């Protein structure tokens, strides 16, 4: 399963996925296999929890959390 890290990376680079996420975030997160804690952190836009869960150190949020520091 992809998980929260892959979702954050994909949201940061895929405009179609970002638009789909804006319409139905729970469905997109379910497709990525996100845990209930990850889903809640995304819905709450809790950047600190998402940094910890994903291992991504550079996360930014403007309504949708996006990952810019990935390898």
XYZ file of N, CA, C and O in Angstrom:
284
model
N 0.823 -1.179 0.000
C 0.000 0.000 0.000
C 0.874 1.252 0.000
O 1.932 1.278 0.597
N 0.397 2.272 -0.632
C 1.183 3.489 -0.808
C 1.424 4.231 0.509
O 2.556 4.455 0.893
N 0.400 4.649 1.191
C 0.542 5.322 2.470
C 0.632 6.833 2.384
O 0.624 7.437 1.302
N 0.726 7.441 3.563
C 0.668 8.893 3.688
C 1.837 9.580 2.997
O 1.666 10.620 2.367
N 3.024 9.011 3.078
C 4.186 9.630 2.430
C 3.975 9.751 0.925
O 4.172 10.818 0.338
N 3.559 8.671 0.298
C 3.320 8.697 -1.144
C 2.190 9.652 -1.507
O 2.274 10.359 -2.516
N 1.145 9.689 -0.688
C 0.047 10.612 -0.955
C 0.534 12.052 -0.920
O 0.234 12.834 -1.820
N 1.290 12.416 0.098
C 1.785 13.782 0.202
C 2.670 14.155 -0.984
O 2.552 15.256 -1.541
N 3.527 13.253 -1.372
C 4.400 13.509 -2.522
C 3.574 13.664 -3.788
O 3.763 14.612 -4.559
N 2.630 12.757 -3.994
C 1.805 12.819 -5.200
C 0.932 14.074 -5.228
O 0.743 14.679 -6.288
N 0.401 14.490 -4.072
C -0.401 15.718 -4.030
C 0.427 16.932 -4.424
O -0.097 17.874 -5.019
N 1.700 16.900 -4.079
C 2.570 18.024 -4.396
C 2.955 18.123 -5.854
O 3.415 19.170 -6.301
N 2.757 17.048 -6.604
C 3.191 17.092 -8.000
C 2.118 16.733 -9.021
O 2.371 16.825 -10.214
N 0.934 16.358 -8.578
C -0.119 15.904 -9.486
C -1.374 16.754 -9.291
O -2.131 16.550 -8.341
N -1.588 17.697 -10.194
C -2.719 18.622 -10.080
C -4.065 17.900 -10.145
O -5.009 18.283 -9.452
N -4.167 16.864 -10.959
C -5.427 16.119 -11.050
C -5.739 15.409 -9.740
O -6.885 15.401 -9.290
N -4.723 14.816 -9.126
C -4.920 14.170 -7.834
C -5.307 15.208 -6.787
O -6.199 14.964 -5.967
N -4.657 16.355 -6.795
C -4.987 17.417 -5.845
C -6.437 17.865 -6.001
O -7.137 18.091 -5.005
N -6.910 17.968 -7.232
C -8.301 18.352 -7.479
C -9.253 17.263 -6.984
O -10.287 17.562 -6.380
N -8.904 16.019 -7.237
C -9.720 14.909 -6.747
C -9.737 14.904 -5.221
O -10.784 14.701 -4.598
N -8.570 15.136 -4.604
C -8.481 15.195 -3.147
C -9.357 16.324 -2.594
O -10.040 16.146 -1.582
N -9.372 17.457 -3.264
C -10.194 18.581 -2.814
C -11.683 18.225 -2.844
O -12.444 18.661 -1.983
N -12.079 17.410 -3.814
C -13.480 16.999 -3.928
C -13.840 15.903 -2.939
O -14.954 15.886 -2.413
N -12.923 14.959 -2.710
C -13.248 13.801 -1.869
C -11.990 13.283 -1.182
O -11.442 12.236 -1.572
N -11.519 13.991 -0.164
C -10.261 13.599 0.474
C -10.287 12.205 1.083
O -9.300 11.468 0.991
N -11.380 11.824 1.681
C -11.436 10.500 2.325
C -11.276 9.365 1.315
O -10.605 8.376 1.591
N -11.873 9.517 0.142
C -11.760 8.472 -0.880
C -10.315 8.353 -1.369
O -9.808 7.239 -1.546
N -9.668 9.483 -1.574
C -8.274 9.454 -2.032
C -7.389 8.831 -0.953
O -6.553 7.977 -1.239
N -7.588 9.239 0.294
C -6.769 8.683 1.372
C -7.013 7.185 1.553
O -6.073 6.433 1.822
N -8.244 6.749 1.358
C -8.543 5.313 1.447
C -7.814 4.557 0.345
O -7.264 3.472 0.571
N -7.795 5.120 -0.849
C -7.103 4.482 -1.972
C -5.609 4.349 -1.695
O -4.979 3.384 -2.121
N -5.039 5.280 -0.968
C -3.626 5.234 -0.610
C -3.364 4.406 0.637
O -2.224 4.231 1.039
N -4.411 3.906 1.263
C -4.235 3.058 2.437
C -3.809 3.808 3.684
O -3.118 3.255 4.540
N -4.209 5.059 3.800
C -3.833 5.865 4.964
C -4.533 5.351 6.227
O -5.696 4.966 6.185
N -3.814 5.392 7.327
C -4.384 4.973 8.610
C -5.402 6.008 9.080
O -5.420 7.151 8.606
N -6.222 5.632 10.041
C -7.206 6.575 10.570
C -6.521 7.775 11.215
O -7.026 8.902 11.126
N -5.371 7.569 11.855
C -4.620 8.686 12.434
C -4.116 9.634 11.344
O -4.169 10.855 11.510
N -3.637 9.072 10.243
C -3.162 9.889 9.131
C -4.318 10.672 8.503
O -4.164 11.850 8.160
N -5.459 10.021 8.347
C -6.643 10.687 7.790
C -7.007 11.879 8.668
O -7.224 12.989 8.169
N -7.049 11.670 9.977
C -7.415 12.759 10.876
C -6.392 13.888 10.826
O -6.755 15.061 10.815
N -5.119 13.536 10.770
C -4.074 14.564 10.684
C -4.218 15.375 9.394
O -4.041 16.603 9.402
N -4.541 14.718 8.301
C -4.742 15.429 7.031
C -5.960 16.347 7.123
O -5.890 17.506 6.723
N -7.058 15.837 7.654
C -8.271 16.645 7.756
C -8.073 17.829 8.696
O -8.626 18.910 8.467
N -7.272 17.624 9.745
C -6.963 18.702 10.698
C -5.859 19.625 10.198
O -5.577 20.645 10.825
N -5.209 19.226 9.095
C -4.051 19.965 8.559
C -2.969 20.107 9.629
O -2.367 21.160 9.793
N -2.747 19.013 10.346
C -1.767 18.980 11.432
C -0.391 18.650 10.858
O -0.001 17.485 10.750
N 0.335 19.678 10.488
C 1.613 19.518 9.802
C 2.613 18.752 10.669
O 3.348 17.906 10.157
N 2.650 19.029 11.957
C 3.608 18.337 12.826
C 3.369 16.833 12.855
O 4.311 16.049 12.741
N 2.116 16.417 12.986
C 1.806 14.978 12.975
C 2.138 14.361 11.619
O 2.621 13.235 11.552
N 1.873 15.088 10.554
C 2.143 14.555 9.222
C 3.632 14.459 8.939
O 4.077 13.523 8.292
N 4.396 15.410 9.439
C 5.848 15.314 9.304
C 6.347 14.045 9.982
O 7.172 13.315 9.437
N 5.847 13.801 11.175
C 6.263 12.627 11.936
C 5.816 11.333 11.242
O 6.593 10.395 11.109
N 4.576 11.292 10.781
C 4.038 10.070 10.169
C 4.691 9.750 8.833
O 4.889 8.581 8.495
N 5.033 10.783 8.074
C 5.549 10.565 6.721
C 7.066 10.510 6.659
O 7.629 9.992 5.697
N 7.727 11.095 7.656
C 9.174 11.191 7.610
C 9.662 12.315 6.714
O 10.853 12.456 6.476
N 8.752 13.128 6.216
C 9.111 14.258 5.361
C 9.347 15.476 6.236
O 8.498 15.865 7.020
N 10.496 16.089 6.088
C 10.842 17.206 6.967
C 10.282 18.542 6.502
O 10.110 19.448 7.298
N 10.024 18.694 5.226
C 9.531 19.966 4.707
C 8.116 19.796 4.175
O 7.914 19.310 3.075
N 7.150 20.183 4.993
C 5.758 20.167 4.562
C 5.225 21.580 4.654
O 5.540 22.313 5.579
N 4.419 21.961 3.700
C 3.789 23.271 3.678
C 2.289 23.050 3.530
O 1.855 22.048 2.978
N 1.498 23.988 4.000
C 0.058 23.861 3.861
C -0.562 25.183 3.429
O -0.272 26.219 3.988
N -1.413 25.082 2.429
C -2.249 26.206 2.027
C -3.665 25.689 1.793
O -4.318 26.020 0.841
N -4.088 24.823 2.683
C -5.378 24.169 2.549
C -5.206 22.711 2.198
O -5.909 21.862 2.695
N -4.258 22.445 1.337
C -3.850 21.075 1.044
C -2.391 20.987 1.442
O -1.587 21.830 1.072
N -2.058 19.999 2.205
C -0.674 19.837 2.636
C 0.108 19.214 1.493
O -0.322 18.247 0.888
N 1.244 19.797 1.178
C 2.045 19.317 0.070
C 3.474 19.052 0.535
O 3.978 19.766 1.375
N 4.072 18.062 -0.024
C 5.449 17.715 0.320
C 6.366 18.248 -0.768
O 6.152 18.008 -1.946
N 7.396 18.977 -0.373
C 8.347 19.508 -1.337
C 9.748 18.967 -1.131
O 10.587 19.122 -1.970
N 9.987 18.366 0.010
C 11.328 17.848 0.304
C 11.257 16.324 0.330
O 11.070 15.732 1.374
N 11.316 15.724 -0.818
C 11.283 14.265 -0.880
C 12.392 13.778 -1.785
O 12.869 14.493 -2.637
N 12.770 12.558 -1.550
C 13.845 11.984 -2.329
C 13.404 10.708 -2.980
O 12.571 10.032 -2.580
